[in-house]
Amino acid sequence: MSTRLDNSTRPVVDTRAFRDVLGHFCSGVTVVTAMVDDDAVGFTCQSFSALSLNPPQVLLCPSKRSTSWPTIRTADTFCINVLAAGQCDLSDRFAKSGGPKFDGVQWRPAKRGAPILNGVAAWFEVALDAEHDGGDHLIAVAGMLAFGADSATQPLVFHRSRYGGIVDPSMG
Ligand SMILES: Cc1cc2nc3c(=O)[nH]c(=O)nc-3n(C[C@H](O)[C@H](O)[C@H](O)COP(=O)(O)O)c2cc1C
């Protein structure tokens, strides 16, 4: 017999407080990009994770309110760009809906065309394998096609709504 609480017995969760506490879990920041009909599209996405080694898959969680994901998901491939320390301007730029997000942004195409942003710590060119419902978000599972990293680059970190970087633990 399941011991899970059904919806009627669950407490009402204060969304703002929940969000604040979630913010204590720090993560990197990615920009998810694609080329669709000769237009580059993209959005900032923190909810990225390794998923499976065999088959090689990652996941990301686009909001159902994202205006670029419905376009990106139609592309043959898309690219998950892991931002480097100092790229908070790129994160902010791609966190806005609409507008010419790619104006002045330097990038090169991955083998199958998805934009790799200049200076990123790592990138993964992927194809959409599955989409699952995730409340007000979607859970997108993507299969790996190609990837690369610049090991000399430090990552951008996001924690409690602020950008930061990796601190050397030996520094206390
Ligand atoms: C640091 C950071 C992390 C974010 N993470 C996500 C995320 O995981 N999923 C998501 O859908 N939006 C995330 N966003 C918000 C989107 O980038 C933002 O809603 C953007 O306007 C979406 O653009 P679009 O409407 O063109 O898709 C994040 C924003 C920031 C600044």
XYZ file of C-alpha atoms and ligand atoms in Angstrom:
203
model
C 0.000 0.000 0.000
C 1.313 3.452 -0.924
C 2.188 5.771 1.952
C 2.262 8.835 -0.320
C 0.068 11.736 0.714
C -2.661 12.335 -1.800
C -3.346 15.899 -2.930
C -6.199 16.448 -0.495
C -3.947 15.879 2.526
C -0.950 17.886 1.318
C -0.270 21.303 2.880
C -0.667 24.471 0.835
C 2.871 25.550 -0.061
C 3.779 29.227 -0.123
C 5.220 29.597 -3.637
C 7.486 32.516 -2.790
C 8.963 30.824 0.296
C 9.409 27.582 -1.693
C 11.234 29.469 -4.428
C 13.470 31.229 -1.900
C 14.512 27.963 -0.268
C 15.049 26.287 -3.656
C 17.469 29.129 -4.400
C 19.836 27.726 -1.748
C 20.601 24.899 -4.156
C 23.285 26.429 -6.344
C 23.697 25.484 -9.981
C 25.448 26.467 -13.139
C 23.642 28.473 -15.811
C 23.042 27.397 -19.402
C 21.731 29.099 -22.513
C 19.763 26.716 -24.736
C 20.079 27.662 -28.414
C 18.864 26.469 -31.808
C 18.728 27.570 -35.442
C 15.210 27.492 -36.845
C 14.437 28.811 -40.347
C 17.777 30.701 -40.365
C 16.912 32.443 -37.096
C 18.935 31.844 -33.933
C 16.764 31.394 -30.822
C 17.663 30.792 -27.212
C 16.805 31.169 -23.551
C 18.595 31.012 -20.201
C 18.048 27.739 -18.362
C 19.277 26.785 -14.909
C 17.408 23.498 -14.707
C 19.868 21.344 -16.623
C 21.149 18.000 -15.408
C 23.044 14.929 -16.432
C 20.562 12.072 -16.819
C 22.013 8.907 -18.354
C 25.381 7.656 -19.593
C 23.990 4.739 -21.610
C 22.148 5.967 -23.588
C 23.877 9.348 -23.245
C 21.134 11.767 -22.212
C 20.673 15.042 -20.346
C 17.547 16.819 -19.208
C 16.339 20.373 -18.938
C 13.111 21.927 -17.698
C 11.677 24.675 -19.923
C 8.822 26.670 -18.441
C 5.478 26.229 -20.177
C 5.589 30.044 -20.468
C 8.846 30.029 -22.445
C 8.250 31.615 -25.837
C 11.412 30.192 -27.428
C 11.121 26.534 -26.314
C 8.138 25.812 -28.628
C 10.424 26.865 -31.509
C 13.603 25.197 -30.199
C 11.805 21.856 -29.745
C 11.026 21.780 -33.482
C 14.711 21.991 -34.467
C 16.604 18.832 -35.462
C 19.219 19.690 -32.865
C 19.774 22.268 -30.182
C 22.736 23.290 -28.065
C 23.041 23.592 -24.291
C 25.727 26.196 -23.575
C 27.228 26.089 -20.057
C 28.100 29.688 -19.237
C 31.538 30.657 -17.965
C 32.332 32.981 -15.064
C 31.869 36.538 -16.302
C 29.051 35.656 -18.711
C 26.213 36.949 -16.496
C 25.457 39.544 -19.184
C 24.682 36.664 -21.586
C 22.526 34.982 -18.938
C 20.526 38.196 -18.420
C 20.216 38.832 -22.147
C 18.782 35.366 -22.846
C 16.503 35.534 -19.784
C 14.270 38.091 -21.518
C 11.352 37.025 -23.686
C 11.413 38.231 -27.271
C 13.642 40.860 -28.860
C 16.840 40.423 -30.833
C 18.696 38.319 -28.262
C 21.534 37.354 -30.626
C 22.423 40.914 -31.749
C 26.154 41.370 -31.121
C 26.533 37.876 -29.642
C 29.478 35.927 -31.046
C 28.818 32.275 -31.841
C 29.769 29.473 -34.193
C 27.603 26.631 -35.454
C 28.005 23.144 -34.025
C 28.338 20.387 -36.647
C 24.558 20.242 -37.157
C 24.078 23.993 -36.936
C 23.003 24.789 -33.367
C 24.757 27.916 -32.011
C 27.732 27.460 -29.676
C 28.212 30.777 -27.864
C 31.779 32.072 -27.720
C 33.623 31.664 -24.447
C 31.326 29.092 -22.813
C 32.738 26.581 -20.321
C 31.108 23.634 -22.115
C 28.489 22.827 -24.742
C 26.311 19.875 -25.679
C 24.630 19.482 -29.061
C 21.565 17.314 -28.553
C 18.347 16.042 -30.135
C 15.032 15.974 -28.303
C 14.157 12.408 -27.250
C 11.108 12.935 -25.022
C 9.052 15.535 -23.211
C 7.213 14.908 -19.959
C 4.811 17.023 -17.990
C 6.384 18.792 -15.015
C 3.680 20.995 -13.533
C 4.260 24.526 -14.820
C 7.426 23.268 -16.572
C 8.252 20.520 -19.028
C 10.930 17.879 -18.529
C 12.798 17.604 -21.819
C 15.045 14.589 -22.293
C 17.732 15.066 -24.936
C 20.147 12.635 -26.537
C 23.803 13.521 -26.988
C 25.249 14.181 -30.452
C 28.404 16.170 -29.748
C 30.002 18.046 -26.885
C 33.046 20.054 -25.918
C 34.547 21.999 -23.040
C 37.202 24.568 -22.267
C 38.843 23.136 -19.161
C 40.686 26.395 -18.501
C 37.359 28.173 -17.962
C 35.597 28.576 -14.617
C 31.793 28.180 -14.621
C 29.178 30.808 -13.822
C 27.280 29.897 -10.645
C 23.733 30.925 -9.666
C 22.766 30.910 -5.981
C 19.934 32.675 -4.153
C 19.104 34.780 -7.237
C 22.683 36.037 -7.545
C 25.570 35.187 -9.823
C 28.817 33.962 -8.325
C 31.730 31.703 -9.004
C 33.522 28.663 -7.669
C 35.444 29.276 -4.451
C 38.605 27.267 -3.874
C 37.773 25.128 -0.770
C 41.408 25.270 0.314
C 40.906 29.010 0.857
C 38.521 28.216 3.779
C 19.673 32.249 -13.897
C 18.388 31.960 -14.624
C 17.928 30.652 -14.715
C 16.750 30.349 -15.420
N 16.357 29.049 -15.526
C 15.252 28.736 -16.243
C 14.859 27.377 -16.418
O 15.468 26.461 -15.891
N 13.774 27.132 -17.202
C 13.068 28.136 -17.788
O 12.116 27.859 -18.517
N 13.402 29.426 -17.620
C 14.480 29.747 -16.865
N 14.835 31.045 -16.699
C 13.946 32.088 -17.179
C 13.991 32.265 -18.687
O 15.304 32.438 -19.152
C 13.122 33.482 -19.044
O 11.792 33.218 -18.645
C 13.148 33.862 -20.482
O 12.362 35.001 -20.641
C 12.603 32.836 -21.404
O 12.752 33.353 -22.699
P 11.778 32.928 -23.847
O 10.395 33.404 -23.462
O 12.324 33.602 -25.064
O 11.840 31.447 -23.914
C 16.004 31.377 -16.006
C 16.467 32.698 -15.903
C 17.638 32.981 -15.230
C 18.124 34.412 -15.145
